[in-house]
Every structure is written in structure tokens, then in C-alpha cells.
mmCIF file of C-alpha atoms in Angstrom:
data_model
loop_
_atom_site.group_PDB
_atom_site.id
_atom_site.type_symbol
_atom_site.label_atom_id
_atom_site.label_comp_id
_atom_site.label_asym_id
_atom_site.label_seq_id
_atom_site.Cartn_x
_atom_site.Cartn_y
_atom_site.Cartn_z
ATOM 1 C CA MET A 19 12.881 -36.859 58.892
ATOM 2 C CA ALA A 20 15.581 -38.305 56.309
ATOM 3 C CA ALA A 21 16.224 -36.544 53.253
ATOM 4 C CA VAL A 22 15.426 -40.125 51.207
ATOM 5 C CA LEU A 23 11.631 -38.343 52.459
ATOM 6 C CA LEU A 24 11.407 -35.410 50.491
ATOM 7 C CA ALA A 25 8.434 -34.296 50.856
ATOM 8 C CA VAL A 26 4.113 -35.205 49.781
ATOM 9 C CA GLY A 27 3.211 -32.094 49.985
ATOM 10 C CA GLY A 28 -0.269 -31.190 51.756
ATOM 11 C CA CYS A 29 -2.794 -28.695 51.664
ATOM 12 C CA VAL A 30 -6.261 -29.225 52.697
ATOM 13 C CA SER A 31 -9.533 -28.459 50.358
ATOM 14 C CA THR A 32 -11.381 -25.111 51.950
ATOM 15 C CA GLY A 33 -9.504 -21.693 51.902
ATOM 16 C CA GLY A 34 -6.785 -20.441 48.947
ATOM 17 C CA GLY A 35 -5.099 -17.843 47.975
ATOM 18 C CA LYS A 36 -5.979 -14.715 47.222
ATOM 19 C CA GLY A 37 -3.567 -13.131 44.167
ATOM 20 C CA PRO A 38 -0.744 -10.585 45.027
ATOM 21 C CA ALA A 39 -0.908 -9.716 48.490
ATOM 22 C CA HIS A 40 2.285 -8.088 48.800
ATOM 23 C CA GLY A 41 2.135 -5.202 51.584
ATOM 24 C CA SER A 42 -0.906 -7.408 53.242
ATOM 25 C CA THR A 43 -0.766 -6.910 58.145
ATOM 26 C CA HIS A 44 -2.812 -9.201 58.631
ATOM 27 C CA ALA A 45 -3.055 -13.568 59.488
ATOM 28 C CA PRO A 46 -6.276 -15.135 56.796
ATOM 29 C CA ARG A 47 -9.719 -15.931 59.006
ATOM 30 C CA PRO A 48 -8.871 -20.390 59.596
ATOM 31 C CA GLU A 49 -11.214 -22.280 57.176
ATOM 32 C CA PRO A 50 -13.921 -24.258 60.397
ATOM 33 C CA GLY A 51 -14.822 -26.552 56.924
ATOM 34 C CA THR A 52 -15.083 -30.864 57.174
ATOM 35 C CA SER A 53 -14.315 -31.213 54.421
ATOM 36 C CA ALA A 54 -10.180 -33.103 53.779
ATOM 37 C CA MET A 55 -7.653 -32.791 51.614
ATOM 38 C CA ARG A 56 -6.534 -35.214 48.308
ATOM 39 C CA GLY A 57 -3.284 -35.096 47.697
ATOM 40 C CA ILE A 58 -0.775 -36.283 45.716
ATOM 41 C CA THR A 59 3.025 -34.716 45.526
ATOM 42 C CA LEU A 60 5.333 -34.652 42.193
ATOM 43 C CA PRO A 61 8.506 -32.829 43.734
ATOM 44 C CA SER A 62 11.101 -31.954 41.106
ATOM 45 C CA TRP A 63 14.826 -33.741 41.293
ATOM 46 C CA TYR A 64 15.964 -31.179 39.212
ATOM 47 C CA ARG A 65 15.503 -27.605 37.753
ATOM 48 C CA THR A 66 13.371 -28.042 34.857
ATOM 49 C CA ASP A 67 11.092 -31.690 35.617
ATOM 50 C CA TYR A 68 8.760 -29.299 36.042
ATOM 51 C CA ASP A 69 8.458 -28.170 32.477
ATOM 52 C CA SER A 70 9.147 -31.438 31.086
ATOM 53 C CA PRO A 71 6.918 -32.997 28.532
ATOM 54 C CA ALA A 72 5.477 -35.723 30.501
ATOM 55 C CA ALA A 73 4.934 -33.370 33.696
ATOM 56 C CA PRO A 74 0.724 -33.279 31.504
ATOM 57 C CA ARG A 75 0.620 -36.481 31.738
ATOM 58 C CA TYR A 76 1.330 -36.977 35.386
ATOM 59 C CA LEU A 77 -1.134 -33.952 36.346
ATOM 60 C CA ARG A 78 -3.877 -35.867 34.170
ATOM 61 C CA GLY A 79 -2.610 -38.959 35.665
ATOM 62 C CA ILE A 80 -2.658 -37.217 39.779
ATOM 63 C CA ARG A 81 -6.316 -35.613 39.079
ATOM 64 C CA ALA A 82 -7.863 -39.626 37.447
ATOM 65 C CA THR A 83 -7.368 -40.924 40.688
ATOM 66 C CA GLY A 84 -9.530 -38.286 42.091
ATOM 67 C CA ALA A 85 -6.812 -36.216 43.220
ATOM 68 C CA ARG A 86 -7.815 -32.493 43.234
ATOM 69 C CA TRP A 87 -4.821 -30.732 45.488
ATOM 70 C CA VAL A 88 -0.890 -31.068 43.834
ATOM 71 C CA THR A 89 2.053 -30.347 45.413
ATOM 72 C CA PHE A 90 5.140 -28.933 44.419
ATOM 73 C CA THR A 91 8.571 -28.693 46.130
ATOM 74 C CA PRO A 92 11.268 -26.913 44.422
ATOM 75 C CA THR A 93 14.999 -27.619 47.206
ATOM 76 C CA TRP A 94 17.618 -25.389 48.072
ATOM 77 C CA TYR A 95 20.693 -26.762 49.968
ATOM 78 C CA GLN A 96 23.089 -26.500 52.343
ATOM 79 C CA LYS A 97 26.468 -27.551 52.329
ATOM 80 C CA ARG A 98 27.002 -28.488 55.748
ATOM 81 C CA VAL A 99 24.452 -29.269 59.449
ATOM 82 C CA THR A 100 25.704 -26.622 60.662
ATOM 83 C CA ASP A 101 25.670 -23.439 57.834
ATOM 84 C CA SER A 102 24.509 -21.017 57.560
ATOM 85 C CA ALA A 103 23.815 -20.068 54.077
ATOM 86 C CA LEU A 104 21.770 -21.874 51.409
ATOM 87 C CA HIS A 105 21.998 -21.756 48.030
ATOM 88 C CA THR A 106 19.965 -22.960 45.165
ATOM 89 C CA THR A 107 22.400 -25.771 42.253
ATOM 90 C CA GLU A 108 21.123 -27.320 38.969
ATOM 91 C CA GLU A 109 19.345 -30.025 41.590
ATOM 92 C CA THR A 110 16.217 -26.163 42.119
ATOM 93 C CA ALA A 111 13.267 -26.264 39.756
ATOM 94 C CA SER A 112 13.385 -22.821 38.275
ATOM 95 C CA ASP A 113 11.217 -20.402 39.502
ATOM 96 C CA ALA A 114 10.085 -20.226 35.502
ATOM 97 C CA SER A 115 8.239 -23.391 35.641
ATOM 98 C CA LEU A 116 7.907 -24.018 39.290
ATOM 99 C CA ARG A 117 5.071 -21.324 37.649
ATOM 100 C CA ARG A 118 3.709 -22.666 35.028
ATOM 101 C CA ILE A 119 3.329 -26.413 36.528
ATOM 102 C CA VAL A 120 1.000 -24.395 38.886
ATOM 103 C CA GLU A 121 -0.748 -22.232 36.020
ATOM 104 C CA ARG A 122 -0.971 -26.288 34.613
ATOM 105 C CA ALA A 123 -2.644 -27.511 37.915
ATOM 106 C CA HIS A 124 -5.139 -25.586 37.980
ATOM 107 C CA ALA A 125 -5.792 -25.410 34.372
ATOM 108 C CA ALA A 126 -5.732 -29.598 34.839
ATOM 109 C CA GLY A 127 -8.648 -28.832 37.815
ATOM 110 C CA LEU A 128 -5.941 -29.172 40.606
ATOM 111 C CA LYS A 129 -5.633 -27.131 43.903
ATOM 112 C CA VAL A 130 -2.351 -26.552 44.425
ATOM 113 C CA MET A 131 0.825 -26.904 47.503
ATOM 114 C CA ILE A 132 4.314 -24.680 47.056
ATOM 115 C CA LYS A 133 6.102 -26.584 49.988
ATOM 116 C CA PRO A 134 9.268 -26.066 49.734
ATOM 117 C CA HIS A 135 12.354 -28.288 51.430
ATOM 118 C CA VAL A 136 15.266 -27.513 52.366
ATOM 119 C CA ASP A 137 18.118 -30.671 51.994
ATOM 120 C CA LEU A 138 21.830 -31.095 52.775
ATOM 121 C CA PRO A 139 23.863 -33.458 50.502
ATOM 122 C CA GLY A 140 23.474 -36.713 50.053
ATOM 123 C CA ASP A 141 21.305 -38.946 51.928
ATOM 124 C CA ALA A 142 21.810 -36.274 54.691
ATOM 125 C CA ASP A 143 19.277 -35.748 56.777
ATOM 126 C CA ARG A 144 17.730 -32.018 56.685
ATOM 127 C CA ALA A 145 16.524 -32.251 60.907
ATOM 128 C CA GLY A 146 20.247 -33.038 61.629
ATOM 129 C CA ILE A 147 20.280 -29.028 59.903
ATOM 130 C CA ARG A 148 22.358 -26.572 63.881
ATOM 131 C CA PRO A 149 23.577 -23.865 62.112
ATOM 132 C CA ARG A 150 26.246 -22.515 64.384
ATOM 133 C CA ASP A 151 24.884 -18.987 63.820
ATOM 134 C CA ARG A 152 21.399 -19.475 63.722
ATOM 135 C CA ALA A 153 20.411 -15.911 63.320
ATOM 136 C CA ALA A 154 22.477 -14.968 59.621
ATOM 137 C CA TRP A 155 20.348 -18.947 59.174
ATOM 138 C CA PHE A 156 16.853 -17.507 59.901
ATOM 139 C CA ALA A 157 17.872 -14.365 58.226
ATOM 140 C CA ALA A 158 18.829 -16.435 54.955
ATOM 141 C CA TYR A 159 15.659 -18.836 55.777
ATOM 142 C CA ARG A 160 13.305 -15.709 55.619
ATOM 143 C CA ARG A 161 14.693 -14.880 52.123
ATOM 144 C CA PHE A 162 14.013 -18.241 50.984
ATOM 145 C CA ILE A 163 10.894 -18.861 52.604
ATOM 146 C CA THR A 164 9.675 -15.484 51.339
ATOM 147 C CA HIS A 165 10.903 -15.757 47.475
ATOM 148 C CA TYR A 166 8.382 -18.758 47.267
ATOM 149 C CA ALA A 167 5.530 -16.798 49.363
ATOM 150 C CA ASP A 168 5.886 -14.572 46.054
ATOM 151 C CA ILE A 169 5.404 -16.822 43.592
ATOM 152 C CA ALA A 170 2.733 -18.535 45.609
ATOM 153 C CA ALA A 171 0.549 -14.729 45.395
ATOM 154 C CA ASP A 172 1.518 -14.320 42.016
ATOM 155 C CA THR A 173 0.882 -17.837 40.485
ATOM 156 C CA GLY A 174 -2.699 -18.310 43.286
ATOM 157 C CA ALA A 175 -1.435 -21.725 44.874
ATOM 158 C CA GLU A 176 -3.682 -22.278 47.333
ATOM 159 C CA GLN A 177 -1.661 -22.955 50.345
ATOM 160 C CA LEU A 178 1.406 -22.862 51.440
ATOM 161 C CA ALA A 179 4.034 -24.403 53.864
ATOM 162 C CA VAL A 180 6.966 -22.240 56.118
ATOM 163 C CA GLY A 181 9.104 -25.462 56.757
ATOM 164 C CA THR A 182 9.251 -29.448 56.329
ATOM 165 C CA GLU A 183 11.269 -31.435 59.099
ATOM 166 C CA LEU A 184 13.028 -29.623 60.113
ATOM 167 C CA ALA A 185 13.309 -30.731 63.221
ATOM 168 C CA GLY A 186 16.490 -28.972 64.836
ATOM 169 C CA VAL A 187 15.695 -24.818 63.911
ATOM 170 C CA SER A 188 11.923 -25.762 64.957
ATOM 171 C CA GLY A 189 11.926 -25.404 68.692
ATOM 172 C CA ASP A 190 13.058 -21.815 67.947
ATOM 173 C CA THR A 191 9.775 -20.603 68.208
ATOM 174 C CA ALA A 192 10.609 -16.621 68.601
ATOM 175 C CA ALA A 193 12.345 -17.169 65.371
ATOM 176 C CA TRP A 194 9.956 -18.984 64.366
ATOM 177 C CA THR A 195 7.191 -16.999 64.580
ATOM 178 C CA ARG A 196 8.893 -13.725 62.903
ATOM 179 C CA VAL A 197 9.440 -15.691 59.517
ATOM 180 C CA ILE A 198 5.586 -16.983 59.826
ATOM 181 C CA LYS A 199 4.392 -13.123 59.918
ATOM 182 C CA SER A 200 7.076 -12.455 57.004
ATOM 183 C CA VAL A 201 5.568 -14.427 55.411
ATOM 184 C CA ARG A 202 1.578 -12.912 55.536
ATOM 185 C CA ASP A 203 2.767 -9.921 54.919
ATOM 186 C CA HIS A 204 3.668 -11.591 51.472
ATOM 187 C CA TYR A 205 0.925 -13.937 50.851
ATOM 188 C CA ASP A 206 -2.327 -14.684 51.942
ATOM 189 C CA GLY A 207 -3.622 -17.754 51.372
ATOM 190 C CA ARG A 208 -2.909 -20.955 53.855
ATOM 191 C CA LEU A 209 0.160 -21.775 55.680
ATOM 192 C CA THR A 210 1.516 -25.005 58.101
ATOM 193 C CA TYR A 211 5.001 -25.986 58.804
ATOM 194 C CA ALA A 212 5.411 -30.228 57.798
ATOM 195 C CA ALA A 213 6.490 -31.932 61.211
ATOM 196 C CA ASN A 214 7.765 -34.476 61.325
ATOM 197 C CA TYR A 215 5.475 -37.459 63.256
ATOM 198 C CA ASP A 216 8.341 -37.019 66.202
ATOM 199 C CA GLU A 217 8.681 -33.869 65.925
ATOM 200 C CA TYR A 218 4.459 -32.257 66.093
ATOM 201 C CA GLN A 219 4.693 -32.803 69.418
ATOM 202 C CA HIS A 220 7.762 -30.442 69.472
ATOM 203 C CA ILE A 221 6.355 -27.319 67.461
ATOM 204 C CA ARG A 222 5.170 -23.924 69.587
ATOM 205 C CA PHE A 223 3.923 -21.991 66.990
ATOM 206 C CA TRP A 224 1.116 -23.578 65.301
ATOM 207 C CA LYS A 225 -1.970 -20.669 67.348
ATOM 208 C CA ALA A 226 0.368 -18.369 64.172
ATOM 209 C CA LEU A 227 -0.229 -21.282 61.811
ATOM 210 C CA ASP A 228 -3.560 -22.375 59.845
ATOM 211 C CA LEU A 229 -3.087 -26.005 59.845
ATOM 212 C CA ILE A 230 -1.029 -28.277 61.977
ATOM 213 C CA GLY A 231 0.780 -30.784 59.572
ATOM 214 C CA ILE A 232 2.598 -33.386 60.444
ATOM 215 C CA ASP A 233 4.416 -36.566 57.491
ATOM 216 C CA ALA A 234 2.553 -38.756 59.004
ATOM 217 C CA TYR A 235 5.987 -42.545 58.734
ATOM 218 C CA TRP A 236 4.421 -43.645 61.574
ATOM 219 C CA PRO A 237 5.868 -47.029 61.489
ATOM 220 C CA LEU A 238 2.503 -49.155 62.225
ATOM 221 C CA VAL A 239 3.549 -53.289 62.825
ATOM 222 C CA GLU A 240 6.506 -54.791 63.750
ATOM 223 C CA LYS A 241 6.168 -57.812 61.194
ATOM 224 C CA PRO A 242 5.284 -56.740 56.869
ATOM 225 C CA THR A 243 1.671 -57.667 56.552
ATOM 226 C CA THR A 244 -1.401 -57.236 53.682
ATOM 227 C CA ASP A 245 -3.799 -56.625 56.492
ATOM 228 C CA PRO A 246 -5.828 -53.427 56.430
ATOM 229 C CA ALA A 247 -7.689 -54.383 59.521
ATOM 230 C CA LEU A 248 -4.489 -55.346 60.981
ATOM 231 C CA LEU A 249 -3.229 -51.992 60.060
ATOM 232 C CA GLY A 250 -5.987 -49.570 61.508
ATOM 233 C CA ARG A 251 -5.374 -50.855 64.582
ATOM 234 C CA ALA A 252 -2.869 -49.937 64.918
ATOM 235 C CA TRP A 253 -3.459 -46.784 63.707
ATOM 236 C CA ALA A 254 -6.413 -46.266 66.167
ATOM 237 C CA PRO A 255 -3.727 -45.717 68.962
ATOM 238 C CA ILE A 256 -2.326 -43.051 66.633
ATOM 239 C CA ARG A 257 -5.656 -41.696 65.833
ATOM 240 C CA GLU A 258 -6.624 -40.865 69.800
ATOM 241 C CA LYS A 259 -3.566 -38.846 69.908
ATOM 242 C CA LEU A 260 -3.316 -36.029 67.074
ATOM 243 C CA ALA A 261 -7.391 -36.361 67.962
ATOM 244 C CA ALA A 262 -6.340 -34.200 71.007
ATOM 245 C CA TYR A 263 -3.831 -32.563 70.280
ATOM 246 C CA SER A 264 -6.358 -31.060 67.609
ATOM 247 C CA ALA A 265 -8.653 -29.897 69.763
ATOM 248 C CA ARG A 266 -4.984 -28.408 72.156
ATOM 249 C CA GLN A 267 -4.229 -26.313 69.240
ATOM 250 C CA HIS A 268 -7.815 -25.591 67.409
ATOM 251 C CA ARG A 269 -6.729 -26.103 64.521
ATOM 252 C CA ARG A 270 -7.498 -28.834 62.199
ATOM 253 C CA ILE A 271 -4.856 -32.134 61.567
ATOM 254 C CA LEU A 272 -2.892 -32.488 57.120
ATOM 255 C CA PHE A 273 -0.804 -35.197 56.979
ATOM 256 C CA THR A 274 1.224 -33.389 54.794
ATOM 257 C CA GLU A 275 3.025 -35.775 53.774
ATOM 258 C CA ALA A 276 2.334 -39.968 54.167
ATOM 259 C CA GLY A 277 3.318 -43.065 51.804
ATOM 260 C CA TYR A 278 4.069 -46.454 51.831
ATOM 261 C CA VAL A 279 6.967 -47.398 49.207
ATOM 262 C CA SER A 280 5.519 -51.829 47.622
ATOM 263 C CA GLN A 281 8.362 -53.134 48.918
ATOM 264 C CA ARG A 282 8.066 -56.203 51.828
ATOM 265 C CA GLY A 283 8.224 -54.179 54.902
ATOM 266 C CA SER A 284 6.843 -51.154 53.591
ATOM 267 C CA THR A 285 3.857 -50.877 56.595
ATOM 268 C CA THR A 286 7.097 -51.525 59.135
ATOM 269 C CA ALA A 287 9.294 -48.731 58.150
ATOM 270 C CA PRO A 288 7.037 -46.065 56.429
ATOM 271 C CA TYR A 289 10.074 -43.536 55.952
ATOM 272 C CA SER A 290 12.747 -46.096 54.140
ATOM 273 C CA TRP A 291 12.978 -46.435 50.456
ATOM 274 C CA THR A 292 14.960 -49.472 51.136
ATOM 275 C CA VAL A 293 13.970 -51.552 53.175
ATOM 276 C CA SER A 294 14.040 -54.430 51.209
ATOM 277 C CA THR A 295 13.949 -55.726 47.952
ATOM 278 C CA HIS A 296 10.777 -57.682 47.736
ATOM 279 C CA PRO A 297 8.547 -56.159 45.632
ATOM 280 C CA ALA A 298 5.752 -55.476 47.306
ATOM 281 C CA ASP A 299 2.365 -53.344 45.597
ATOM 282 C CA ALA A 300 -0.434 -55.353 48.017
ATOM 283 C CA GLU A 301 1.410 -54.184 51.315
ATOM 284 C CA GLN A 302 1.000 -50.889 50.035
ATOM 285 C CA ALA A 303 -2.163 -51.032 49.024
ATOM 286 C CA ALA A 304 -3.121 -52.292 52.303
ATOM 287 C CA ALA A 305 -1.715 -49.233 53.703
ATOM 288 C CA TYR A 306 -3.274 -46.658 51.806
ATOM 289 C CA ARG A 307 -7.216 -48.494 52.138
ATOM 290 C CA ALA A 308 -5.886 -48.019 55.919
ATOM 291 C CA LEU A 309 -5.137 -44.684 56.184
ATOM 292 C CA LEU A 310 -7.817 -43.858 54.525
ATOM 293 C CA ASP A 311 -10.169 -46.245 56.206
ATOM 294 C CA SER A 312 -9.096 -45.076 60.441
ATOM 295 C CA PHE A 313 -8.896 -41.663 59.760
ATOM 296 C CA ASP A 314 -11.703 -40.668 56.901
ATOM 297 C CA GLY A 315 -14.617 -38.017 58.131
ATOM 298 C CA ARG A 316 -13.269 -37.336 61.077
ATOM 299 C CA THR A 317 -13.894 -33.722 60.833
ATOM 300 C CA TRP A 318 -10.572 -32.335 63.017
ATOM 301 C CA TRP A 319 -7.768 -34.008 60.216
ATOM 302 C CA ALA A 320 -7.625 -31.788 56.954
ATOM 303 C CA GLY A 321 -6.196 -34.837 55.065
ATOM 304 C CA VAL A 322 -3.601 -36.247 52.651
ATOM 305 C CA CYS A 323 -1.192 -35.773 50.343
ATOM 306 C CA TRP A 324 0.646 -39.084 49.455
ATOM 307 C CA TRP A 325 4.082 -39.078 48.281
ATOM 308 C CA MET A 326 4.568 -39.212 46.080
ATOM 309 C CA TRP A 327 4.362 -39.644 41.897
ATOM 310 C CA ASP A 328 6.198 -40.446 40.085
ATOM 311 C CA ASP A 329 10.122 -39.728 39.213
ATOM 312 C CA TRP A 330 10.862 -38.630 35.949
ATOM 313 C CA PRO A 331 12.399 -39.824 33.189
ATOM 314 C CA ASN A 332 15.392 -41.939 33.673
ATOM 315 C CA SER A 333 15.425 -40.133 38.004
ATOM 316 C CA GLY A 334 14.157 -42.571 39.729
ATOM 317 C CA GLU A 335 16.865 -44.049 42.326
ATOM 318 C CA THR A 336 14.740 -46.524 43.202
ATOM 319 C CA PRO A 337 12.729 -48.756 40.906
ATOM 320 C CA VAL A 338 9.326 -47.752 39.633
ATOM 321 C CA ARG A 339 7.972 -51.496 41.060
ATOM 322 C CA LEU A 340 10.247 -50.974 44.930
ATOM 323 C CA ALA A 341 9.001 -47.154 43.937
ATOM 324 C CA TYR A 342 6.748 -45.088 46.223
ATOM 325 C CA THR A 343 3.972 -44.444 42.947
ATOM 326 C CA PRO A 344 1.351 -46.205 43.529
ATOM 327 C CA HIS A 345 0.995 -45.377 39.637
ATOM 328 C CA GLY A 346 0.022 -48.213 37.922
ATOM 329 C CA LYS A 347 0.599 -50.513 41.178
ATOM 330 C CA PRO A 348 -3.020 -51.045 43.529
ATOM 331 C CA ALA A 349 -2.623 -48.714 45.727
ATOM 332 C CA GLU A 350 -3.705 -46.453 43.355
ATOM 333 C CA GLU A 351 -6.659 -48.288 42.659
ATOM 334 C CA VAL A 352 -7.963 -48.347 46.554
ATOM 335 C CA LEU A 353 -7.152 -44.594 45.409
ATOM 336 C CA ARG A 354 -9.584 -44.821 42.558
ATOM 337 C CA ARG A 355 -12.207 -46.488 44.916
ATOM 338 C CA LYS A 356 -11.298 -44.403 48.012
ATOM 339 C CA TRP A 357 -11.543 -40.796 46.299
ATOM 340 C CA ALA A 358 -13.136 -41.845 42.963
ATOM 341 C CA GLY A 359 -15.365 -43.807 43.311
#
């Protein structure tokens, strides 16, 4: 899904990283547990965001909702969809700041997923990446993702996503299997891939991972609604389909991202930052409640990581009253009742 979605990360509440694991030659055995992840993503938009004076307050706010996980999203870029090179920019969180925010999150009692992204300039959709030289692109990607596998191992991050919404290249099963093997050589924690909701069924390398990851931005209704029961009925056929898919793949399903802007119509297009200019806190809250009511207690469901907590000071492109954040809105109270209550 477009860079406009970025990523609300994800994780499960069982298992975990085992510290530095360079040279490991075997995959960790998936743990069957039935607990569901309670997570919120704290993305970064600039190299020093994770060192911001606001960071400790944000982590406390996330923890106060009842969340037990936080996801961080360092991002590299490529200039064109056909390029085979990836590079850092001033918008890439520095390695030192990522290490420090993981340490702070652990000190705050939160488990961590590192979910590295590859993006394009502006609002271009990362799903459109189709490099001319695929072999060169995958070589560059392997260097990129093993770099973060090393950081995840060194910091004790409990989970790592090996990719996010890269539908233009995710059909290359052999190349991804090699990438995942390389990551396993650097990191012993649990692995997932964050597929877009219209991508996950085309992935053929789930068996190489511990969890199926889905960015759960399904449109639920044709007209805006604040009725959680109506939204719950919309989730029912999706839930049945996911349960069957989980059974076939022998993997639990984690919503590596899910989220709704507080704008009228967010339930009709959850993937959009700009559905309307009309605030709709009640619609956002109803969507949060419907998702949790629909999936809580399903043993095949590994939980959700919401997109997203607050933007960093002076970095938000969307006014807070219209943004994805639940902070200070009725959606935060839904989380507190469901998770902390």
C-alpha cells in the first residue's frame, strides 16, 4: 500500500529475540501460544526523531493504553521504481537513535518489533517497485535487511519484519527465501513479512517465516458509519477467510498494521490519509472497537499493531484532529478499556 500508509508495525506476545546471534544456522521454532499482540507503531520521519525529548512521553503514552509492544520503522529510499540501489536520507532514523529507542522501550516494559521500510519519493507507492535488475536489487535489499537484523539481535528486539508491502517484488519466492535465510544467520528472533491486505494470498514464502503478517486496511463499508455492529458484520467474511488461510499455511496471522484516520469515511478507505476534511472521532473509535471485538480470542490471530501513535513535534502533515493517531481521542479509550481495563 502506498507510502501514505507507511506502517503500523506488529508483533506477537510470545517468543522473542535471543540477543546477538551472528552465525546461527537454524530457524527458531515457532511457539504455538494463543496470546495476541497488543501493539502500536511509533514511526520516524527524520534521523533524530527517536532521540526526540518527546520519545519517553510517547512510550509512556503507548504503555498506558495497555499496549505491550511498540514497532519502530527505520526507512531507506530509492529514487525510482526501477532502481536497484537503496540509500539512507535525512529521513532515515540513525542507527544510534534506533538502538537508544529500543533500550528505552524495553525499560518502559514494552517488547519491540523493528519493521524496516523501503520507500519512494513523495507519495509514490512502494508496491510499485519493480527494479530493472532484480538480482542487484535483492543483493542491495539483503544488505539493508541484515543490517537491521544485526541491530535487532544486538538490542534484543523481540521481532523483525523482513519486508513491508513490496508487492512488485514479493512474488520472487526464491529470492525472498534466500533473503530470509540470510536474516536467520544474523538474528534468532521471530520473523514476519508485512503484506498488504490485497497481497498476502500471493506470498509463497510464509513457511520460511514464523508469522503471516497483514496490513489490514480492508474497506469495510460503502458509506461512513459509527456502528460497531455493522462494522463487525463486515469483518465476518474476512475473518472466516483468514482463519481458513491460517489453517492451510500452519501459521498464525498478525495484523502488522491496522488503523483509521479520525475523518468521516475512514471505514470506507482505511488506507487513505485524506478521506475528507471532516473530523470523525466516533467513526475511528467504532472501527477500533469492531476490529478488536471481531478478532479477540481467535487462537489463529496473533494480534494487531495499530498505525500509529503521535507524529513528532512539527513533523505531522495531517492535523492531529484528522490523523491516524488515537491519542486523546475516543479510540484511545477503546484501547484502554480493551487492553488496560
